[in-house]
Coordinates of C-alpha atoms and ligand atoms in Angstrom, one line a residue:
M145 CA -58.7 -1.2 10.3
T146 CA -58.7 1.5 7.6
A147 CA -56.1 1.9 5.0
Q148 CA -54.8 4.9 6.9
D149 CA -54.5 2.9 10.1
F150 CA -52.6 0.1 8.2
L151 CA -50.1 2.5 6.7
S152 CA -49.6 4.2 10.0
A153 CA -49.0 0.8 11.7
V154 CA -46.4 -0.3 9.1
S155 CA -44.6 3.1 9.4
Q156 CA -44.6 2.8 13.2
V157 CA -43.1 -0.7 13.1
I158 CA -40.3 0.4 10.7
F159 CA -39.5 3.5 12.8
L160 CA -39.3 1.4 16.0
A161 CA -37.0 -1.1 14.2
L162 CA -34.8 1.9 13.2
F163 CA -34.8 3.1 16.7
V164 CA -33.5 -0.3 17.9
V165 CA -30.8 -0.3 15.2
A166 CA -29.7 3.2 16.2
T167 CA -29.6 2.2 19.9
V168 CA -27.4 -0.9 19.1
R169 CA -25.1 1.3 17.0
L170 CA -24.8 3.9 19.8
V171 CA -23.8 1.2 22.3
R172 CA -21.3 -0.4 19.9
R173 CA -19.7 2.8 18.7
P174 CA -20.4 5.7 20.9
G175 CA -19.8 9.0 19.2
W176 CA -21.6 12.2 18.2
A177 CA -23.0 10.8 14.9
T178 CA -24.4 7.6 16.6
L179 CA -25.8 9.7 19.4
D180 CA -27.6 12.1 17.1
T181 CA -28.9 9.3 15.0
F182 CA -30.2 7.6 18.2
L183 CA -31.8 10.9 19.4
F184 CA -33.4 11.5 16.0
F185 CA -35.1 8.1 16.0
A186 CA -35.8 8.3 19.7
V187 CA -37.8 11.5 19.2
I188 CA -39.8 9.9 16.3
A189 CA -40.4 6.7 18.3
G190 CA -41.2 8.9 21.3
I191 CA -43.9 10.8 19.4
L192 CA -45.4 7.6 18.0
V193 CA -45.4 5.7 21.3
A194 CA -46.7 8.6 23.3
G195 CA -49.6 9.0 20.8
D196 CA -50.4 5.3 21.0
I197 CA -50.2 5.1 24.8
A198 CA -52.4 8.3 25.1
A199 CA -55.0 6.8 22.6
L200 CA -55.0 3.5 24.6
L201 CA -55.5 5.3 27.9
G202 CA -58.0 7.8 26.4
F203 CA -55.8 10.9 26.9
E204 CA -55.7 11.9 23.3
D205 CA -56.8 15.4 24.2
D206 CA -54.4 15.9 27.1
P207 CA -52.5 19.1 26.6
T208 CA -49.2 17.4 27.6
L209 CA -49.4 15.2 24.5
S210 CA -49.5 18.2 22.2
V211 CA -46.5 19.7 24.1
V212 CA -44.6 16.4 23.5
N213 CA -45.5 16.5 19.9
W214 CA -44.6 20.2 19.6
V215 CA -41.2 19.7 21.1
G216 CA -40.6 16.5 19.1
I217 CA -41.5 18.2 15.8
A218 CA -39.2 21.0 16.5
A219 CA -36.4 18.6 17.5
M220 CA -36.5 16.4 14.3
P221 CA -35.0 18.8 11.7
F222 CA -32.7 20.2 14.3
L223 CA -31.3 16.7 15.0
L224 CA -31.0 16.1 11.3
L225 CA -29.0 19.2 10.9
R226 CA -26.7 18.1 13.8
L227 CA -26.2 14.8 12.0
V228 CA -25.1 16.6 8.9
D229 CA -22.8 18.7 11.0
D230 CA -21.3 15.6 12.7
F231 CA -19.4 14.5 9.6
R232 CA -19.3 17.7 7.5
P233 CA -19.0 20.9 9.5
Q234 CA -21.8 23.4 8.6
P235 CA -21.5 27.2 8.9
I236 CA -21.4 28.2 12.5
A237 CA -24.1 30.8 11.9
I238 CA -26.5 28.2 10.6
M239 CA -25.9 25.9 13.6
A240 CA -26.3 28.8 16.0
I241 CA -29.6 30.0 14.5
A242 CA -30.9 26.4 14.4
T243 CA -30.0 25.8 18.0
I244 CA -31.6 29.1 19.3
A245 CA -34.7 28.6 17.1
F246 CA -35.1 25.0 18.4
L247 CA -34.8 26.1 22.0
G248 CA -37.2 29.0 21.3
V249 CA -39.8 26.8 19.6
A250 CA -39.5 24.1 22.3
L251 CA -39.9 26.7 25.1
T252 CA -42.9 28.3 23.4
G253 CA -44.5 24.9 23.2
I254 CA -43.9 24.2 26.9
L255 CA -44.8 27.7 28.2
V256 CA -47.6 28.8 26.0
P257 CA -50.6 26.3 26.3
Q258 CA -52.2 27.0 22.9
P259 CA -49.6 28.8 20.7
W260 CA -51.5 28.7 17.5
G261 CA -52.0 31.3 14.9
L262 CA -49.0 33.4 13.7
V263 CA -46.6 31.7 16.1
S264 CA -47.5 28.3 14.6
L265 CA -47.0 29.6 11.1
V266 CA -43.5 30.8 12.0
V267 CA -42.7 27.5 13.6
V268 CA -43.9 25.5 10.6
V269 CA -41.9 27.6 8.2
H270 CA -38.8 27.3 10.4
V271 CA -39.1 23.5 10.8
V272 CA -39.8 22.9 7.1
A273 CA -36.9 25.2 6.1
L274 CA -34.5 23.3 8.4
G275 CA -35.7 19.9 7.1
A276 CA -35.2 21.0 3.5
Y277 CA -31.7 22.4 4.3
A278 CA -30.7 19.1 5.9
S279 CA -32.0 17.2 3.0
L280 CA -30.0 19.3 0.5
A281 CA -26.9 18.9 2.7
F282 CA -27.3 15.1 2.5
L283 CA -27.7 15.3 -1.2
R284 CA -24.5 17.3 -1.6
E285 CA -22.7 14.7 0.6
A286 CA -24.1 11.9 -1.6
R287 CA -22.6 13.5 -4.6
R288 CA -19.2 13.7 -3.0
S289 CA -19.2 10.0 -2.0
N290 CA -19.2 6.7 -3.9
G291 CA -20.7 3.2 -3.9
V292 CA -22.7 2.1 -0.9
T293 CA -22.2 5.4 1.0
R294 CA -23.5 7.4 -1.9
R295 CA -26.7 5.3 -2.2
R296 CA -27.3 5.5 1.5
M297 CA -26.8 9.3 1.6
Q298 CA -29.2 9.6 -1.3
A299 CA -31.8 7.6 0.6
V300 CA -31.3 9.7 3.7
A301 CA -31.6 12.9 1.6
I302 CA -34.9 11.6 0.1
G303 CA -36.2 10.6 3.6
S304 CA -35.3 14.0 5.0
G305 CA -36.9 15.8 2.0
L306 CA -40.1 13.8 2.6
L307 CA -39.9 14.6 6.3
A308 CA -39.9 18.3 5.4
V309 CA -43.0 17.6 3.3
V310 CA -44.7 15.7 6.2
L311 CA -43.9 18.6 8.6
L312 CA -45.3 21.1 6.1
L313 CA -48.5 19.1 5.7
V314 CA -48.8 18.8 9.5
G315 CA -48.3 22.5 9.7
V316 CA -51.0 23.1 7.2
T317 CA -53.5 21.1 9.2
V318 CA -52.5 23.0 12.4
V319 CA -53.0 26.3 10.7
V320 CA -56.1 25.2 8.7
P321 CA -57.7 22.4 10.8
D322 CA -60.5 21.8 8.2
A323 CA -57.9 20.4 5.8
Q324 CA -57.2 17.5 8.2
P325 CA -59.3 14.8 6.5
A326 CA -58.0 15.5 3.0
I327 CA -54.3 15.8 4.0
G328 CA -54.4 12.8 6.5
L329 CA -54.1 10.0 3.9
V330 CA -51.6 11.8 1.7
N331 CA -49.5 12.4 4.8
Q332 CA -49.6 8.6 5.7
V333 CA -48.4 7.7 2.2
V334 CA -45.6 10.2 2.2
G335 CA -44.8 9.1 5.8
L336 CA -44.5 5.5 4.7
T337 CA -42.3 6.4 1.8
L338 CA -40.1 8.5 4.1
V339 CA -39.7 5.7 6.6
V340 CA -38.8 3.2 3.8
A341 CA -36.2 5.7 2.6
Y342 CA -34.7 6.1 6.1
F343 CA -34.7 2.3 6.5
V344 CA -32.8 2.0 3.2
G345 CA -30.4 4.7 4.3
F346 CA -29.8 3.9 7.9
A347 CA -30.1 0.1 7.9
P348 CA -29.9 -1.2 4.3
P349 CA -30.5 -5.0 4.0
A350 CA -27.5 -7.1 3.0
F351 CA -28.7 -7.8 -0.6
L352 CA -28.9 -4.0 -1.3
R353 CA -25.5 -3.4 0.1
R354 CA -24.1 -6.2 -2.1
S355 CA -25.7 -4.9 -5.3
W356 CA -24.5 -1.4 -4.5
Q357 CA -21.0 -2.6 -3.8
E358 CA -20.8 -4.6 -7.0
P359 CA -19.8 -1.7 -9.3
T360 CA -17.1 -0.6 -6.8
L361 CA -15.8 -4.2 -6.8
R362 CA -15.8 -4.3 -10.6
A363 CA -14.0 -1.0 -10.8
L364 CA -11.4 -2.1 -8.3
L365 CA -10.7 -5.3 -10.2
A366 CA -10.6 -3.5 -13.6
E367 CA -8.1 -1.0 -12.1
A368 CA -6.0 -3.7 -10.5
T369 CA -4.9 -4.9 -14.0
Q370 CA -3.6 -1.5 -14.8
L371 CA -2.0 -0.8 -11.5
V372 CA 0.3 -3.9 -11.7
H373 CA 2.1 -2.3 -14.6
L374 CA 3.1 0.8 -12.6
P375 CA 6.9 1.1 -12.2
D376 CA 7.1 0.5 -8.4
P377 CA 5.1 -0.2 -5.3
R378 CA 5.2 3.5 -4.2
A379 CA 3.6 4.5 -7.5
I380 CA 0.9 1.9 -6.9
A381 CA 0.4 3.1 -3.3
R382 CA 0.0 6.7 -4.6
R383 CA -2.7 5.7 -7.0
M384 CA -4.6 3.7 -4.4
E385 CA -4.5 6.5 -2.0
E386 CA -6.1 8.8 -4.5
R387 CA -8.8 6.2 -5.2
A388 CA -9.5 5.7 -1.5
V389 CA -10.0 9.4 -1.0
A390 CA -12.4 9.6 -3.9
A391 CA -14.3 6.5 -2.9
T392 CA -14.7 7.3 0.8
G393 CA -14.9 11.1 0.8
A394 CA -12.2 11.0 3.5
D395 CA -9.8 13.9 4.0
G396 CA -6.8 11.7 3.1
A397 CA -5.5 8.2 2.6
R398 CA -2.1 6.6 3.1
V399 CA -0.6 3.3 2.2
G400 CA 2.2 2.1 4.4
L401 CA 4.5 -0.4 2.7
W402 CA 6.2 -3.0 4.9
D403 CA 10.0 -3.0 4.8
E404 CA 10.9 -6.5 6.0
H405 CA 14.6 -5.7 6.6
A406 CA 14.1 -2.6 8.6
A407 CA 10.9 -4.0 10.2
V408 CA 9.0 -0.8 9.7
L409 CA 6.1 0.5 7.7
L410 CA 7.1 3.2 5.2
F411 CA 4.7 6.0 4.5
D412 CA 5.5 8.3 1.7
G413 CA 4.2 11.8 2.3
P414 CA 4.6 15.4 1.0
D415 CA 7.1 16.1 3.9
G416 CA 9.2 13.0 3.1
E417 CA 9.3 9.4 4.2
R418 CA 7.7 8.4 7.5
R419 CA 8.7 5.2 9.4
V420 CA 6.1 3.6 11.7
A421 CA 6.9 0.6 13.8
P422 CA 4.3 -2.2 14.1
G423 CA 2.1 -1.3 17.0
G424 CA 2.7 2.5 16.7
F425 CA -0.2 4.8 15.7
I426 CA -3.6 3.2 14.7
A427 CA -2.0 2.1 11.4
G428 CA 0.8 0.2 13.1
R429 CA -1.7 -1.4 15.5
A430 CA -3.9 -2.7 12.7
F431 CA -0.8 -4.1 11.0
Q432 CA 0.4 -5.8 14.1
A433 CA -3.0 -7.2 14.9
Q434 CA -3.6 -8.1 11.3
A435 CA -7.2 -6.9 11.7
P436 CA -9.0 -3.8 10.5
M437 CA -9.4 -1.0 13.1
F438 CA -11.5 2.1 13.4
S439 CA -11.1 5.0 15.8
S440 CA -13.4 8.0 16.0
R441 CA -11.0 9.7 18.3
A442 CA -7.4 8.9 17.4
E443 CA -5.9 11.0 20.1
R444 CA -7.8 9.2 22.8
D445 CA -7.2 5.7 21.3
A446 CA -3.5 6.2 20.6
P447 CA -2.5 8.6 23.4
A448 CA 1.3 8.2 22.7
H449 CA 0.8 10.0 19.4
A450 CA -2.0 12.4 20.5
A451 CA 0.1 15.5 19.9
E452 CA 0.7 14.5 16.3
Y453 CA -2.9 13.7 15.6
R454 CA -3.9 17.0 17.1
A455 CA -1.4 18.9 15.0
T456 CA -2.6 17.3 11.8
G457 CA -6.3 17.7 12.7
I458 CA -6.9 14.0 12.3
R459 CA -9.6 12.6 14.5
A460 CA -11.2 9.6 12.8
I461 CA -9.0 6.8 11.3
A462 CA -9.8 3.5 9.6
A463 CA -6.9 1.2 8.9
A464 CA -6.8 -2.3 7.4
P465 CA -3.7 -4.6 6.9
I466 CA -2.6 -5.4 3.4
T467 CA -1.8 -9.1 3.4
S468 CA -1.5 -11.7 0.7
G469 CA -1.6 -15.2 2.2
D470 CA 1.2 -15.3 4.8
R471 CA 3.0 -12.3 3.2
R472 CA 2.5 -9.0 5.1
L473 CA 2.8 -6.2 2.6
G474 CA 1.6 -3.1 4.4
V475 CA -1.4 -1.2 5.8
F476 CA -4.1 0.9 4.2
V477 CA -5.3 4.0 6.2
V478 CA -7.9 6.6 5.6
Y479 CA -8.5 9.6 7.9
A480 CA -10.7 12.6 8.4
A481 CA -11.3 15.4 10.8
R482 CA -14.7 13.9 11.6
P483 CA -15.9 10.3 11.7
P484 CA -18.0 9.2 8.6
L485 CA -21.7 8.9 9.1
F486 CA -21.7 5.2 8.0
T487 CA -18.7 3.9 9.7
D488 CA -19.4 0.2 8.8
D489 CA -19.3 1.1 5.1
V490 CA -16.0 2.8 5.3
I491 CA -14.5 -0.1 7.2
S492 CA -15.7 -2.6 4.7
L493 CA -14.6 -0.4 1.8
I494 CA -11.1 0.0 3.3
G495 CA -11.0 -3.8 3.8
L496 CA -11.8 -4.3 0.1
M497 CA -9.2 -1.7 -1.0
A498 CA -6.6 -3.4 1.2
E499 CA -7.4 -6.7 -0.4
Q500 CA -7.1 -5.1 -3.8
A501 CA -3.8 -3.5 -2.8
A502 CA -2.5 -6.9 -1.6
L503 CA -3.5 -8.5 -5.0
V504 CA -1.8 -5.7 -6.9
L505 CA 1.4 -5.4 -4.9
R506 CA 1.9 -9.2 -4.9
S507 CA 1.2 -9.5 -8.6
H508 CA 3.6 -6.6 -9.2
E509 CA 6.3 -8.4 -7.1
L510 CA 5.8 -11.7 -9.1
L511 CA 5.9 -9.8 -12.4
R512 CA 9.1 -8.1 -11.5
G513 CA 10.6 -11.4 -10.4
A514 CA 9.7 -12.9 -13.8
A515 CA 11.1 -9.9 -15.7
Q516 CA 14.3 -10.3 -13.8
V517 CA 14.6 -14.0 -14.7
R518 CA 13.9 -13.0 -18.4
A519 CA 16.5 -10.3 -18.2
M520 CA 19.1 -12.7 -16.8
A521 CA 18.3 -15.2 -19.6
E522 CA 18.7 -12.5 -22.1
V523 CA 22.1 -11.4 -20.6
T524 CA 23.3 -15.1 -20.8
R525 CA 22.2 -15.3 -24.4
L526 CA 24.0 -12.1 -25.3
K527 CA 27.1 -13.3 -23.6
D528 CA 26.8 -16.6 -25.5
D529 CA 26.4 -14.9 -28.8
F530 CA 29.4 -12.7 -28.2
L531 CA 31.6 -15.4 -26.8
S532 CA 30.8 -17.8 -29.6
V533 CA 32.0 -15.3 -32.1
V534 CA 35.1 -14.4 -30.1
A535 CA 35.9 -18.1 -29.4
H536 CA 35.7 -19.1 -33.1
D537 CA 37.8 -16.1 -34.2
V538 CA 40.4 -16.5 -31.5
R539 CA 41.1 -20.2 -31.9
T540 CA 43.1 -20.0 -35.2
P541 CA 45.5 -17.2 -34.2
L542 CA 45.8 -18.8 -30.7
T543 CA 47.0 -22.1 -32.2
T544 CA 49.6 -20.3 -34.2
I545 CA 50.8 -18.4 -31.0
L546 CA 51.0 -21.6 -29.1
L547 CA 52.9 -23.5 -31.8
N548 CA 55.4 -20.7 -32.1
A549 CA 55.8 -20.4 -28.4
E550 CA 56.6 -24.1 -28.2
L551 CA 59.1 -23.8 -31.0
L552 CA 60.7 -20.8 -29.4
E553 CA 61.0 -22.5 -26.0
D554 CA 62.6 -25.6 -27.6
A555 CA 65.1 -23.4 -29.6
L556 CA 66.2 -21.4 -26.5
D557 CA 68.6 -22.3 -23.8
G558 CA 66.5 -23.9 -21.0
G559 CA 68.0 -21.7 -18.2
S560 CA 67.9 -18.3 -20.0
A561 CA 65.6 -15.5 -19.2
N562 CA 64.2 -15.6 -22.7
A563 CA 63.5 -19.3 -22.4
R564 CA 61.5 -18.6 -19.2
R565 CA 59.6 -15.9 -21.0
A566 CA 58.8 -18.3 -23.9
S567 CA 57.7 -20.9 -21.4
S568 CA 55.4 -18.4 -19.7
L569 CA 54.1 -17.4 -23.1
R570 CA 53.3 -21.0 -23.9
T571 CA 51.6 -21.6 -20.5
E572 CA 49.4 -18.6 -20.8
A573 CA 48.5 -19.3 -24.4
L574 CA 47.6 -22.8 -23.3
R575 CA 45.4 -21.5 -20.6
L576 CA 43.7 -19.2 -23.0
K577 CA 43.2 -22.1 -25.4
Q578 CA 41.7 -24.1 -22.6
L579 CA 39.2 -21.3 -21.9
V580 CA 38.2 -21.1 -25.5
E581 CA 37.8 -24.9 -25.8
D582 CA 35.7 -24.9 -22.6
Y583 CA 33.5 -22.4 -24.1
L584 CA 33.1 -24.1 -27.4
D585 CA 32.4 -27.3 -25.5
V586 CA 29.4 -25.6 -23.8
V587 CA 28.1 -24.4 -27.1
R588 CA 28.4 -27.9 -28.5
A589 CA 26.9 -29.4 -25.4
D590 CA 23.9 -27.1 -25.7
E591 CA 23.4 -28.4 -29.2
A592 CA 22.7 -31.9 -27.7
R593 CA 25.6 -34.1 -28.7
P594 CA 24.9 -37.9 -28.9
A595 CA 26.8 -40.0 -26.4
R596 CA 29.6 -42.0 -28.0
R597 CA 30.1 -44.9 -25.5
E598 CA 32.8 -47.5 -25.9
P599 CA 33.9 -50.3 -23.5
G600 CA 36.6 -49.0 -21.1
D601 CA 37.9 -48.7 -17.6
L602 CA 37.0 -45.6 -15.6
V603 CA 40.2 -45.9 -13.4
S604 CA 42.4 -45.9 -16.5
L605 CA 40.6 -43.0 -18.0
A606 CA 41.0 -41.0 -14.8
R607 CA 44.7 -41.8 -14.6
E608 CA 45.3 -40.8 -18.2
A609 CA 43.4 -37.6 -17.7
I610 CA 45.6 -36.7 -14.7
D611 CA 48.8 -37.6 -16.5
G612 CA 47.7 -35.3 -19.3
M613 CA 47.8 -32.4 -17.0
G614 CA 51.6 -32.0 -17.1
Q615 CA 53.5 -30.8 -14.1
D616 CA 50.3 -30.5 -12.0
A617 CA 49.8 -34.2 -12.1
A618 CA 52.4 -34.7 -9.4
R619 CA 50.0 -33.2 -6.8
V620 CA 47.1 -35.4 -7.7
S621 CA 46.7 -39.0 -6.5
V622 CA 44.2 -41.5 -8.0
R623 CA 42.9 -44.1 -5.6
G624 CA 40.1 -46.6 -5.3
D625 CA 39.1 -49.9 -7.1
A626 CA 41.7 -51.5 -9.4
S627 CA 39.4 -51.2 -12.3
V628 CA 35.8 -50.0 -13.0
A629 CA 34.6 -51.5 -16.2
G630 CA 31.7 -50.1 -18.3
T631 CA 31.0 -48.1 -21.5
Y632 CA 32.1 -44.5 -21.5
D633 CA 32.6 -41.6 -23.8
G634 CA 36.4 -41.6 -23.1
P635 CA 37.4 -38.1 -24.2
R636 CA 34.4 -36.5 -22.3
I637 CA 35.2 -38.5 -19.1
Q638 CA 38.8 -37.3 -19.3
Q639 CA 37.6 -33.7 -19.7
L640 CA 35.4 -34.1 -16.6
V641 CA 38.3 -35.4 -14.6
Q642 CA 40.6 -32.7 -15.7
N643 CA 38.0 -30.0 -15.1
L644 CA 37.4 -31.1 -11.5
A645 CA 41.1 -31.8 -10.8
S646 CA 42.3 -28.5 -12.2
N647 CA 39.6 -26.6 -10.2
A648 CA 40.8 -28.5 -7.1
L649 CA 44.3 -27.4 -7.7
K650 CA 43.4 -23.9 -8.7
Y651 CA 41.4 -23.2 -5.6
S652 CA 43.9 -24.7 -3.2
D653 CA 47.3 -23.7 -1.8
P654 CA 50.0 -24.4 -4.5
S655 CA 51.6 -27.1 -2.3
A656 CA 48.3 -28.8 -1.3
S657 CA 47.5 -32.2 -2.7
V658 CA 44.3 -33.4 -4.4
G659 CA 42.7 -36.8 -4.2
V660 CA 40.7 -38.6 -7.0
G661 CA 38.8 -41.7 -5.9
V662 CA 37.1 -44.1 -8.4
H663 CA 34.7 -46.8 -7.3
A664 CA 32.2 -49.3 -8.7
D665 CA 28.8 -49.2 -7.0
G666 CA 26.5 -51.8 -8.5
A667 CA 25.4 -50.6 -11.9
D668 CA 26.9 -47.2 -11.1
A669 CA 30.4 -45.8 -10.8
T670 CA 31.4 -42.9 -8.6
L671 CA 34.3 -40.5 -9.1
E672 CA 35.3 -38.2 -6.2
V673 CA 37.6 -35.3 -6.4
T674 CA 38.7 -33.9 -3.0
D675 CA 40.7 -30.9 -2.1
H676 CA 41.7 -28.9 1.0
G677 CA 41.3 -25.5 -0.6
I678 CA 39.4 -22.3 -0.1
G679 CA 36.0 -24.1 -0.1
I680 CA 32.7 -22.7 -1.4
P681 CA 30.2 -20.4 0.4
E682 CA 26.9 -22.0 1.1
A683 CA 25.0 -19.4 -1.0
D684 CA 26.9 -20.5 -4.1
L685 CA 26.4 -24.3 -3.7
T686 CA 23.2 -24.5 -5.6
L687 CA 24.3 -22.2 -8.4
L688 CA 27.7 -23.5 -9.1
F689 CA 26.6 -25.8 -12.0
E690 CA 24.9 -22.9 -13.8
R691 CA 26.7 -21.3 -16.7
F692 CA 29.0 -18.4 -15.8
H693 CA 28.4 -18.7 -12.1
R694 CA 31.5 -18.1 -10.0
G695 CA 31.8 -18.3 -6.2
Q696 CA 31.6 -15.1 -4.1
N697 CA 35.1 -16.0 -2.7
T698 CA 36.6 -16.3 -6.2
D699 CA 38.5 -13.1 -6.9
D700 CA 38.8 -12.7 -10.7
R701 CA 42.3 -11.4 -10.5
R702 CA 43.6 -14.2 -8.4
Y703 CA 41.6 -17.1 -9.9
G704 CA 41.0 -16.7 -13.6
G705 CA 38.1 -18.5 -15.2
L706 CA 34.7 -18.1 -16.9
G707 CA 32.5 -20.2 -14.7
L708 CA 31.9 -22.8 -17.4
G709 CA 33.9 -25.8 -16.2
L710 CA 31.4 -27.2 -13.7
Y711 CA 28.5 -26.6 -16.2
I712 CA 30.4 -28.8 -18.7
C713 CA 31.0 -31.4 -15.9
K714 CA 27.3 -31.5 -15.2
Q715 CA 26.6 -32.0 -19.0
I716 CA 29.1 -34.9 -19.2
A717 CA 27.6 -36.6 -16.0
E718 CA 24.1 -36.3 -17.5
E719 CA 25.3 -37.7 -20.9
H720 CA 26.3 -40.8 -18.8
G721 CA 22.9 -41.1 -17.2
G722 CA 24.3 -39.6 -13.9
S723 CA 24.6 -36.5 -11.8
I724 CA 27.2 -34.4 -9.9
H725 CA 27.1 -33.0 -6.4
V726 CA 29.3 -31.0 -4.1
T727 CA 29.9 -30.8 -0.4
S728 CA 32.1 -28.0 0.8
K729 CA 33.1 -25.9 3.8
V730 CA 34.8 -22.5 3.4
G731 CA 38.4 -22.6 4.5
V732 CA 38.4 -26.4 4.8
G733 CA 37.9 -27.8 1.3
S734 CA 35.5 -29.4 -1.2
T735 CA 34.5 -32.8 -2.5
F736 CA 32.8 -33.1 -5.9
T737 CA 31.1 -36.4 -6.4
V738 CA 30.1 -37.7 -9.9
R739 CA 27.8 -40.7 -10.1
I740 CA 27.4 -42.2 -13.6
R741 CA 25.8 -45.4 -15.0
R742 CA 28.4 -47.9 -16.2
W743 CA 26.4 -49.8 -18.7
A744 CA 28.0 -53.2 -19.4
V745 CA 29.3 -53.8 -22.9
S746 CA 26.4 -56.1 -23.8
D747 CA 23.7 -53.8 -22.3
E748 CA 21.7 -51.5 -24.4
P749 CA 21.2 -48.3 -22.5
A750 CA 17.5 -48.3 -23.4
L751 CA 17.0 -51.8 -21.9
D752 CA 19.0 -51.0 -18.8
E753 CA 16.8 -48.0 -18.1
A754 CA 13.6 -49.8 -18.7
T755 CA 11.5 -51.1 -15.8
P756 CA 11.2 -54.9 -15.5
D757 CA 7.6 -54.8 -16.7
E758 CA 8.5 -53.1 -19.9
V759 CA 11.3 -55.6 -20.5
A760 CA 8.9 -58.5 -20.0
S761 CA 6.2 -57.2 -22.4
Ligands
ADP1201 P1 35.8 -21.4 -13.1 O1 36.7 -22.2 -12.3 O2 36.3 -21.1 -14.5 O3 35.3 -20.1 -12.4 P2 33.9 -23.5 -12.8 O4 32.5 -23.7 -13.5 O5 34.9 -24.6 -13.0 O6 34.4 -22.2 -13.4 O7 33.6 -23.3 -11.3 C1 32.6 -22.4 -10.9 C2 33.0 -21.8 -9.6 O8 32.9 -22.8 -8.6 C3 34.3 -21.2 -9.4 O9 34.4 -19.9 -9.9 C4 34.6 -21.3 -7.9 O10 34.0 -20.3 -7.3 C5 33.8 -22.6 -7.6 N1 34.7 -23.8 -7.5 C6 34.8 -24.8 -8.3 N2 35.6 -25.8 -7.9 C7 36.0 -25.3 -6.7 C8 36.9 -25.9 -5.7 N3 37.5 -27.1 -5.9 N4 37.1 -25.2 -4.6 C9 36.5 -24.0 -4.4 N5 35.7 -23.4 -5.3 C10 35.4 -24.1 -6.4

């Protein structure tokens, strides 16, 4: 086997492999582009196989063979041109001239047995010119695209350029048969290079795709860090759409954001917002199926929306869902008037971009959530600072007002209108003082006060606290064990009982009664305050013990308050090694349960809390 034979054999094997790949693609995704690719490689394979079969059977000189070659050679650049036209429309004049020329050349080959001479020269020039045109068109397309598609286009452009060279050399040997031996080897080398270029372009191996894709992936990741800082998801969507158009060379791209409440995909467009239900259009279908989708003829694949696709000139669509874990965030769509040459690349690129979009949108969501939490904390801090100043400044004049109101009330005749006014003045001043005290308590509690525990009885502490509530005490009954001994911070426990009992009274009908239950429970004590008042909405239950939180059903004008009482109660319970819980039903009533440790007089809290092992060691 000569070197020339070897080169020729390698080229033939690769061309046959490409023919098989093109056939599989045509079966999997029938369309003009896949059909023309198939025909192109079929013609080449046909020429090669026909030559081999003829050589095997000894028909090398049969005129039919030269007719087959002639028609095949004329068809090759024509099919290449059609391929270019399949995804980027070429001028109609060029297509018309190419078609007529191809038919003319083919017919000449069939009808004229030995069309050499001037005719051959014209044919060679025509075929070479078409090949060169197709090669340049691919090159232009390569420049417009990005990543894998760009490299593949470049390879196809090089292959097509070399094809033009091969056709030129063949033409030279036809016109000048003596040049055959010299040109033969050169042609084989160029032919092999061309076949490798086509292989890289039409069926690139996985490792090449990966290495070509890497810069795109890096760019996507680098960009993701900037995109998360955009003001809102729509702005992110806009930028990603621009990127997708640049990366795929498509006519347009759209990101549909999933609106969970309305259960629609929202597409922002130049003519306003567009709502697409899951399952509607190709985009909605990809979202519903949670799988990428491609359609080379949207109007056929989504007939319900055919009119709209036709009106907008959209034929080919690739869509991929944007999903992060279980969270469905939207769908990524690119579209064009014609299907892309390398459909698989576009689908995989859109898949990557949808993944990037998911990452960016989810990160954006989390960042926004964190910023909100920070803002809330800042608001609370500002409120704290402001109220601390106010509370301190208000306390002294308030004490004076209260004192004078009491003196005035005592001095006036109990039944007179002025006495009632003085009494109301005292009550309101007292209420205001309570608010201020509450607030200052919170500030103090935040500064971590040490627990001052002394031996005592929880039942007595509760009774004293209720008795200290003045007239309201009549509506509160204390029940439970006769005594619950332990060590307690007395004033703080009384504050806890008063806070809970006054809430129970405040949020109930003025005639309704309130129950306080005190029980010993092993090393613990429980204190329960039950009312039959307005109750607490479920959404508030977990937030009640936060500072400044007030229930949704607590109208500021009707029920005054700052939302600090329960926060203080929680602090007091925790100071006593315990906790506070609430069960409530709107319109039925609430029960607040405090469970605290009742360390015995002789017990050291540290020992009591230690595990048996630690005590023993
Ligand atoms: P304030 O009563 O000053 O608003 P609290 O911290 O004592 O502050 O209570 C927080 C919120 O919890 C109240 O605004 C109210 O919505 C709800 N709440 C507390 N106790 C009761 C109760 N016994 N019945 C109904 N709602 C209550």
